[in-house]
Every structure is written in structure tokens, then in C-alpha cells.
Amino acid sequence: ADDGAGVGIVMAAASLIKDLPLPPKRTIRVVLFGAEEVGYFGAKVYQQLAVGTLDKHVIAAESDFGAGRIWAIASRVHEDKVPAFKNLMRVLEPLGINYRNNQGRGGPDVWRLGQNGVPLASLMQDGRDYFDLHHTADDTFDKVDPANIRQNVAAYAAFAYLMAEVDVDWRSANVSN
């Protein structure tokens, strides 16, 4: 559940998008960060490599809380853009996901991007049993519920595709990029 599920979720979501008949307008970047729990080394290296291009990052999100069912999404966008974000995220409602608030943190590896102006989103998972497995020998793939993985993959694929398609600058009150 810890890290392996998140890797599988984002890779499967990217694969779904790749297999669509029409690609999205913008590039979707999938980053597999390493060494989070020993100093966020992967996140720090990514941020160094991305210097000078952070203004091209439309939004960042991260799957790093196991494979529990996603129940809500939170944004961290310009206040004027919250209604547009909330409206777009209605596409996730059939998956049992509702908009929560504009206090999204992105995740442990991407929140620093937010400190540098990149809008963030948090797809919030049910983590009630996450710490029962986290960093234990029982943290094995057989503990992951396939239905939850499918719901996570669908949510991340829909979210990423929409963010790559819409002409919205989530940073400011301006209407388009």
C-alpha cells in the first residue's frame, strides 16, 4: 500500500490516457519520486530540475497514501478559480468523489511546488487502515482492494486529462493561459 499502490495508480492512469484516440492538449508528466521518507530527495531534485519551467506546470497532484477509496478532492488554486475547478470536478461524482475545499496540499512530494506558485490538488483517500500496514511486513499487495485501485485509477485519469485539456490558468484571475 505504501508507495507501490501510488506508483501503480499513476502509471495505470497514464496508460489509460495514452490509449485514448485523441491525446490531451498538454503534456501530462508522471514523476515517480524517491527517498521521500529520508529527506524528500526526489522532490528536491525534481524542483531543481524544474526551475525556470514551474510556470508551465498547470497543476500538481500526488498519489502517496495507499490505495484507499478516494472520497473527495481539494484544490489550491486562485480563489476566483474555485467555482470553475469545483464545476470541472463534478465529473468525479459518479466515482463517489466530491469537491471539498480550496486547502489542497498536493502530497508530500509536490507541496513544495505549491510554495513556488504551482496550483495543487489533493485526491483524498480513505486512510483509516493505512497505518495498520505502513512500514510493516504486512504491507503486501494482497492487502490492496482491486475495486479501490480501479476507482483511484479512474479518478486520476479523469483529473489529469481534464487538467491537460482545459484552458484555465489556475494561478490567477485571468481566464485563459
PDB file of C-alpha atoms in Angstrom:
ATOM      1  CA  ALA A   1       0.000   0.000   0.000  1.00  0.00           C
ATOM      2  CA  ASP A   2       2.819   2.417   0.834  1.00  0.00           C
ATOM      3  CA  ASP A   3       4.257   3.810  -2.400  1.00  0.00           C
ATOM      4  CA  GLY A   4       3.665   0.735  -4.577  1.00  0.00           C
ATOM      5  CA  ALA A   5      -0.055   1.451  -4.852  1.00  0.00           C
ATOM      6  CA  GLY A   6       0.554   5.084  -5.795  1.00  0.00           C
ATOM      7  CA  VAL A   7       3.054   4.095  -8.479  1.00  0.00           C
ATOM      8  CA  GLY A   8       0.584   1.598  -9.913  1.00  0.00           C
ATOM      9  CA  ILE A   9      -2.278   4.106  -9.792  1.00  0.00           C
ATOM     10  CA  VAL A  10      -0.498   6.885 -11.672  1.00  0.00           C
ATOM     11  CA  MET A  11       1.109   4.536 -14.198  1.00  0.00           C
ATOM     12  CA  ALA A  12      -2.250   2.887 -14.948  1.00  0.00           C
ATOM     13  CA  ALA A  13      -3.956   6.297 -15.241  1.00  0.00           C
ATOM     14  CA  ALA A  14      -1.241   7.452 -17.664  1.00  0.00           C
ATOM     15  CA  SER A  15      -1.662   4.255 -19.672  1.00  0.00           C
ATOM     16  CA  LEU A  16      -5.417   4.844 -19.975  1.00  0.00           C
ATOM     17  CA  ILE A  17      -4.813   8.373 -21.232  1.00  0.00           C
ATOM     18  CA  LYS A  18      -2.105   7.198 -23.646  1.00  0.00           C
ATOM     19  CA  ASP A  19      -4.529   4.687 -25.156  1.00  0.00           C
ATOM     20  CA  LEU A  20      -7.259   7.259 -25.867  1.00  0.00           C
ATOM     21  CA  PRO A  21      -7.949   8.017 -29.522  1.00  0.00           C
ATOM     22  CA  LEU A  22      -7.127  11.713 -29.036  1.00  0.00           C
ATOM     23  CA  PRO A  23      -4.309  12.904 -26.797  1.00  0.00           C
ATOM     24  CA  PRO A  24      -4.919  15.825 -24.436  1.00  0.00           C
ATOM     25  CA  LYS A  25      -3.832  19.337 -25.482  1.00  0.00           C
ATOM     26  CA  ARG A  26      -0.976  19.490 -22.979  1.00  0.00           C
ATOM     27  CA  THR A  27       1.696  17.107 -21.813  1.00  0.00           C
ATOM     28  CA  ILE A  28       0.943  15.103 -18.692  1.00  0.00           C
ATOM     29  CA  ARG A  29       4.090  14.463 -16.717  1.00  0.00           C
ATOM     30  CA  VAL A  30       4.254  11.397 -14.482  1.00  0.00           C
ATOM     31  CA  VAL A  31       7.008  11.623 -11.888  1.00  0.00           C
ATOM     32  CA  LEU A  32       7.912   8.748  -9.583  1.00  0.00           C
ATOM     33  CA  PHE A  33       9.607  10.411  -6.640  1.00  0.00           C
ATOM     34  CA  GLY A  34      12.079   8.528  -4.466  1.00  0.00           C
ATOM     35  CA  ALA A  35      13.533   8.911  -0.989  1.00  0.00           C
ATOM     36  CA  GLU A  36      10.628  10.895   0.454  1.00  0.00           C
ATOM     37  CA  GLU A  37      10.920   9.472   3.931  1.00  0.00           C
ATOM     38  CA  VAL A  38      14.647  10.054   4.212  1.00  0.00           C
ATOM     39  CA  GLY A  39      14.687  13.699   3.213  1.00  0.00           C
ATOM     40  CA  TYR A  40      12.452  14.268   0.177  1.00  0.00           C
ATOM     41  CA  PHE A  41      15.472  13.843  -2.092  1.00  0.00           C
ATOM     42  CA  GLY A  42      13.436  13.018  -5.200  1.00  0.00           C
ATOM     43  CA  ALA A  43      11.176  16.020  -4.692  1.00  0.00           C
ATOM     44  CA  LYS A  44      14.134  18.320  -4.139  1.00  0.00           C
ATOM     45  CA  VAL A  45      15.917  17.098  -7.273  1.00  0.00           C
ATOM     46  CA  TYR A  46      12.741  17.465  -9.337  1.00  0.00           C
ATOM     47  CA  GLN A  47      12.252  21.011  -8.096  1.00  0.00           C
ATOM     48  CA  GLN A  48      15.870  21.865  -9.016  1.00  0.00           C
ATOM     49  CA  LEU A  49      15.414  20.379 -12.483  1.00  0.00           C
ATOM     50  CA  ALA A  50      12.108  22.214 -12.963  1.00  0.00           C
ATOM     51  CA  VAL A  51      13.483  25.670 -12.064  1.00  0.00           C
ATOM     52  CA  GLY A  52      12.562  28.031 -14.857  1.00  0.00           C
ATOM     53  CA  THR A  53       9.651  25.848 -16.028  1.00  0.00           C
ATOM     54  CA  LEU A  54       7.362  25.875 -12.992  1.00  0.00           C
ATOM     55  CA  ASP A  55       5.167  28.462 -14.715  1.00  0.00           C
ATOM     56  CA  LYS A  56       4.399  25.771 -17.313  1.00  0.00           C
ATOM     57  CA  HIS A  57       3.122  23.345 -14.654  1.00  0.00           C
ATOM     58  CA  VAL A  58      -0.662  23.669 -14.864  1.00  0.00           C
ATOM     59  CA  ILE A  59      -1.307  21.804 -11.594  1.00  0.00           C
ATOM     60  CA  ALA A  60       0.318  19.098  -9.483  1.00  0.00           C
ATOM     61  CA  ALA A  61      -1.192  16.169  -7.593  1.00  0.00           C
ATOM     62  CA  GLU A  62       0.250  13.077  -5.964  1.00  0.00           C
ATOM     63  CA  SER A  63      -0.874   9.577  -5.035  1.00  0.00           C
ATOM     64  CA  ASP A  64       1.009   8.692  -1.847  1.00  0.00           C
ATOM     65  CA  PHE A  65      -1.458   7.420   0.714  1.00  0.00           C
ATOM     66  CA  GLY A  66      -2.004   3.800  -0.193  1.00  0.00           C
ATOM     67  CA  ALA A  67      -4.961   2.536  -2.171  1.00  0.00           C
ATOM     68  CA  GLY A  68      -7.956   3.548  -0.095  1.00  0.00           C
ATOM     69  CA  ARG A  69     -11.027   4.756  -1.928  1.00  0.00           C
ATOM     70  CA  ILE A  70     -10.883   8.444  -2.935  1.00  0.00           C
ATOM     71  CA  TRP A  71     -13.785  10.275  -1.301  1.00  0.00           C
ATOM     72  CA  ALA A  72     -13.038  13.951  -2.015  1.00  0.00           C
ATOM     73  CA  ILE A  73     -10.856  16.321  -3.989  1.00  0.00           C
ATOM     74  CA  ALA A  74      -9.425  19.585  -2.694  1.00  0.00           C
ATOM     75  CA  SER A  75      -7.791  22.292  -4.755  1.00  0.00           C
ATOM     76  CA  ARG A  76      -5.265  25.021  -4.071  1.00  0.00           C
ATOM     77  CA  VAL A  77      -5.990  27.466  -6.870  1.00  0.00           C
ATOM     78  CA  HIS A  78      -6.659  31.204  -7.105  1.00  0.00           C
ATOM     79  CA  GLU A  79      -9.873  31.927  -5.182  1.00  0.00           C
ATOM     80  CA  ASP A  80     -11.534  33.275  -8.343  1.00  0.00           C
ATOM     81  CA  LYS A  81     -10.980  29.872  -9.994  1.00  0.00           C
ATOM     82  CA  VAL A  82     -12.556  27.727  -7.267  1.00  0.00           C
ATOM     83  CA  PRO A  83     -16.029  27.716  -8.900  1.00  0.00           C
ATOM     84  CA  ALA A  84     -14.535  26.585 -12.246  1.00  0.00           C
ATOM     85  CA  PHE A  85     -12.434  23.880 -10.564  1.00  0.00           C
ATOM     86  CA  LYS A  86     -15.380  22.691  -8.494  1.00  0.00           C
ATOM     87  CA  ASN A  87     -17.574  22.535 -11.598  1.00  0.00           C
ATOM     88  CA  LEU A  88     -14.982  20.530 -13.564  1.00  0.00           C
ATOM     89  CA  MET A  89     -14.556  18.076 -10.711  1.00  0.00           C
ATOM     90  CA  ARG A  90     -18.241  17.184 -10.888  1.00  0.00           C
ATOM     91  CA  VAL A  91     -17.058  14.617 -13.437  1.00  0.00           C
ATOM     92  CA  LEU A  92     -15.709  12.650 -10.447  1.00  0.00           C
ATOM     93  CA  GLU A  93     -19.057  12.497  -8.631  1.00  0.00           C
ATOM     94  CA  PRO A  94     -20.099   9.156 -10.210  1.00  0.00           C
ATOM     95  CA  LEU A  95     -16.955   7.716  -8.583  1.00  0.00           C
ATOM     96  CA  GLY A  96     -18.179   8.899  -5.169  1.00  0.00           C
ATOM     97  CA  ILE A  97     -15.782  11.872  -5.133  1.00  0.00           C
ATOM     98  CA  ASN A  98     -16.980  15.358  -4.205  1.00  0.00           C
ATOM     99  CA  TYR A  99     -15.228  18.707  -4.074  1.00  0.00           C
ATOM    100  CA  ARG A 100     -14.145  19.513  -0.523  1.00  0.00           C
ATOM    101  CA  ASN A 101     -12.346  22.888  -0.303  1.00  0.00           C
ATOM    102  CA  ASN A 102      -9.503  25.049  -1.597  1.00  0.00           C
ATOM    103  CA  GLN A 103      -6.995  23.847   1.008  1.00  0.00           C
ATOM    104  CA  GLY A 104      -5.398  21.056  -1.047  1.00  0.00           C
ATOM    105  CA  ARG A 105      -1.761  20.304  -0.222  1.00  0.00           C
ATOM    106  CA  GLY A 106      -0.944  18.109  -3.213  1.00  0.00           C
ATOM    107  CA  GLY A 107       1.053  15.499  -1.336  1.00  0.00           C
ATOM    108  CA  PRO A 108       4.381  15.170   0.461  1.00  0.00           C
ATOM    109  CA  ASP A 109       6.493  15.362  -2.692  1.00  0.00           C
ATOM    110  CA  VAL A 110       4.616  18.107  -4.572  1.00  0.00           C
ATOM    111  CA  TRP A 111       3.600  20.575  -1.860  1.00  0.00           C
ATOM    112  CA  ARG A 112       6.885  22.444  -2.359  1.00  0.00           C
ATOM    113  CA  LEU A 113       5.845  23.103  -5.943  1.00  0.00           C
ATOM    114  CA  GLY A 114       2.836  24.879  -4.463  1.00  0.00           C
ATOM    115  CA  GLN A 115       5.144  27.052  -2.395  1.00  0.00           C
ATOM    116  CA  ASN A 116       6.622  28.133  -5.721  1.00  0.00           C
ATOM    117  CA  GLY A 117       3.306  29.055  -7.298  1.00  0.00           C
ATOM    118  CA  VAL A 118       2.197  25.765  -8.860  1.00  0.00           C
ATOM    119  CA  PRO A 119      -1.519  25.101  -8.240  1.00  0.00           C
ATOM    120  CA  LEU A 120      -2.199  21.885  -6.327  1.00  0.00           C
ATOM    121  CA  ALA A 121      -4.895  19.262  -5.985  1.00  0.00           C
ATOM    122  CA  SER A 122      -5.385  16.550  -3.383  1.00  0.00           C
ATOM    123  CA  LEU A 123      -7.369  13.462  -4.289  1.00  0.00           C
ATOM    124  CA  MET A 124      -8.214  12.472  -0.734  1.00  0.00           C
ATOM    125  CA  GLN A 125      -8.204   8.769   0.074  1.00  0.00           C
ATOM    126  CA  ASP A 126      -9.809   6.871   2.901  1.00  0.00           C
ATOM    127  CA  GLY A 127      -6.752   6.134   5.023  1.00  0.00           C
ATOM    128  CA  ARG A 128      -8.415   4.611   8.068  1.00  0.00           C
ATOM    129  CA  ASP A 129      -6.348   1.420   7.728  1.00  0.00           C
ATOM    130  CA  TYR A 130      -3.266   2.925   6.051  1.00  0.00           C
ATOM    131  CA  PHE A 131      -1.143   2.986   9.184  1.00  0.00           C
ATOM    132  CA  ASP A 132      -2.103  -0.604  10.038  1.00  0.00           C
ATOM    133  CA  LEU A 133       0.170  -1.609   7.133  1.00  0.00           C
ATOM    134  CA  HIS A 134       2.517   1.376   6.708  1.00  0.00           C
ATOM    135  CA  HIS A 135       6.139   0.307   7.215  1.00  0.00           C
ATOM    136  CA  THR A 136       5.251  -3.190   8.344  1.00  0.00           C
ATOM    137  CA  ALA A 137       5.999  -6.619   6.907  1.00  0.00           C
ATOM    138  CA  ASP A 138       2.244  -6.933   6.277  1.00  0.00           C
ATOM    139  CA  ASP A 139       2.367  -4.173   3.639  1.00  0.00           C
ATOM    140  CA  THR A 140       1.907  -6.519   0.684  1.00  0.00           C
ATOM    141  CA  PHE A 141      -0.122  -6.175  -2.497  1.00  0.00           C
ATOM    142  CA  ASP A 142      -2.678  -8.779  -1.429  1.00  0.00           C
ATOM    143  CA  LYS A 143      -3.975  -6.206   1.086  1.00  0.00           C
ATOM    144  CA  VAL A 144      -4.991  -3.810  -1.701  1.00  0.00           C
ATOM    145  CA  ASP A 145      -8.646  -3.885  -2.730  1.00  0.00           C
ATOM    146  CA  PRO A 146      -8.851  -4.141  -6.559  1.00  0.00           C
ATOM    147  CA  ALA A 147     -12.090  -2.099  -6.623  1.00  0.00           C
ATOM    148  CA  ASN A 148     -10.353   0.744  -4.791  1.00  0.00           C
ATOM    149  CA  ILE A 149      -7.417   0.623  -7.212  1.00  0.00           C
ATOM    150  CA  ARG A 150      -9.815   0.838 -10.170  1.00  0.00           C
ATOM    151  CA  GLN A 151     -11.608   3.815  -8.615  1.00  0.00           C
ATOM    152  CA  ASN A 152      -8.269   5.576  -7.932  1.00  0.00           C
ATOM    153  CA  VAL A 153      -7.042   4.950 -11.487  1.00  0.00           C
ATOM    154  CA  ALA A 154     -10.295   6.274 -12.967  1.00  0.00           C
ATOM    155  CA  ALA A 155     -10.142   9.370 -10.755  1.00  0.00           C
ATOM    156  CA  TYR A 156      -6.514  10.179 -11.549  1.00  0.00           C
ATOM    157  CA  ALA A 157      -7.025   9.558 -15.271  1.00  0.00           C
ATOM    158  CA  ALA A 158     -10.088  11.820 -15.421  1.00  0.00           C
ATOM    159  CA  PHE A 159      -8.415  14.508 -13.314  1.00  0.00           C
ATOM    160  CA  ALA A 160      -5.173  14.520 -15.323  1.00  0.00           C
ATOM    161  CA  TYR A 161      -6.934  14.502 -18.671  1.00  0.00           C
ATOM    162  CA  LEU A 162      -9.235  17.368 -17.700  1.00  0.00           C
ATOM    163  CA  MET A 163      -6.367  19.458 -16.364  1.00  0.00           C
ATOM    164  CA  ALA A 164      -4.438  18.894 -19.602  1.00  0.00           C
ATOM    165  CA  GLU A 165      -7.462  19.869 -21.694  1.00  0.00           C
ATOM    166  CA  VAL A 166      -8.899  22.995 -20.098  1.00  0.00           C
ATOM    167  CA  ASP A 167      -7.673  26.469 -20.932  1.00  0.00           C
ATOM    168  CA  VAL A 168      -7.638  27.778 -17.391  1.00  0.00           C
ATOM    169  CA  ASP A 169      -4.776  29.473 -15.588  1.00  0.00           C
ATOM    170  CA  TRP A 170      -5.426  28.236 -12.062  1.00  0.00           C
ATOM    171  CA  ARG A 171      -2.855  30.724 -10.694  1.00  0.00           C
ATOM    172  CA  SER A 172      -4.661  33.975 -11.371  1.00  0.00           C
ATOM    173  CA  ALA A 173      -7.975  35.632 -12.072  1.00  0.00           C
ATOM    174  CA  ASN A 174      -7.219  35.560 -15.817  1.00  0.00           C
ATOM    175  CA  VAL A 175      -9.491  33.317 -17.854  1.00  0.00           C
ATOM    176  CA  SER A 176      -7.021  31.590 -20.184  1.00  0.00           C
ATOM    177  CA  ASN A 177      -3.358  30.620 -20.356  1.00  0.00           C
TER     178      ASN A 177
END
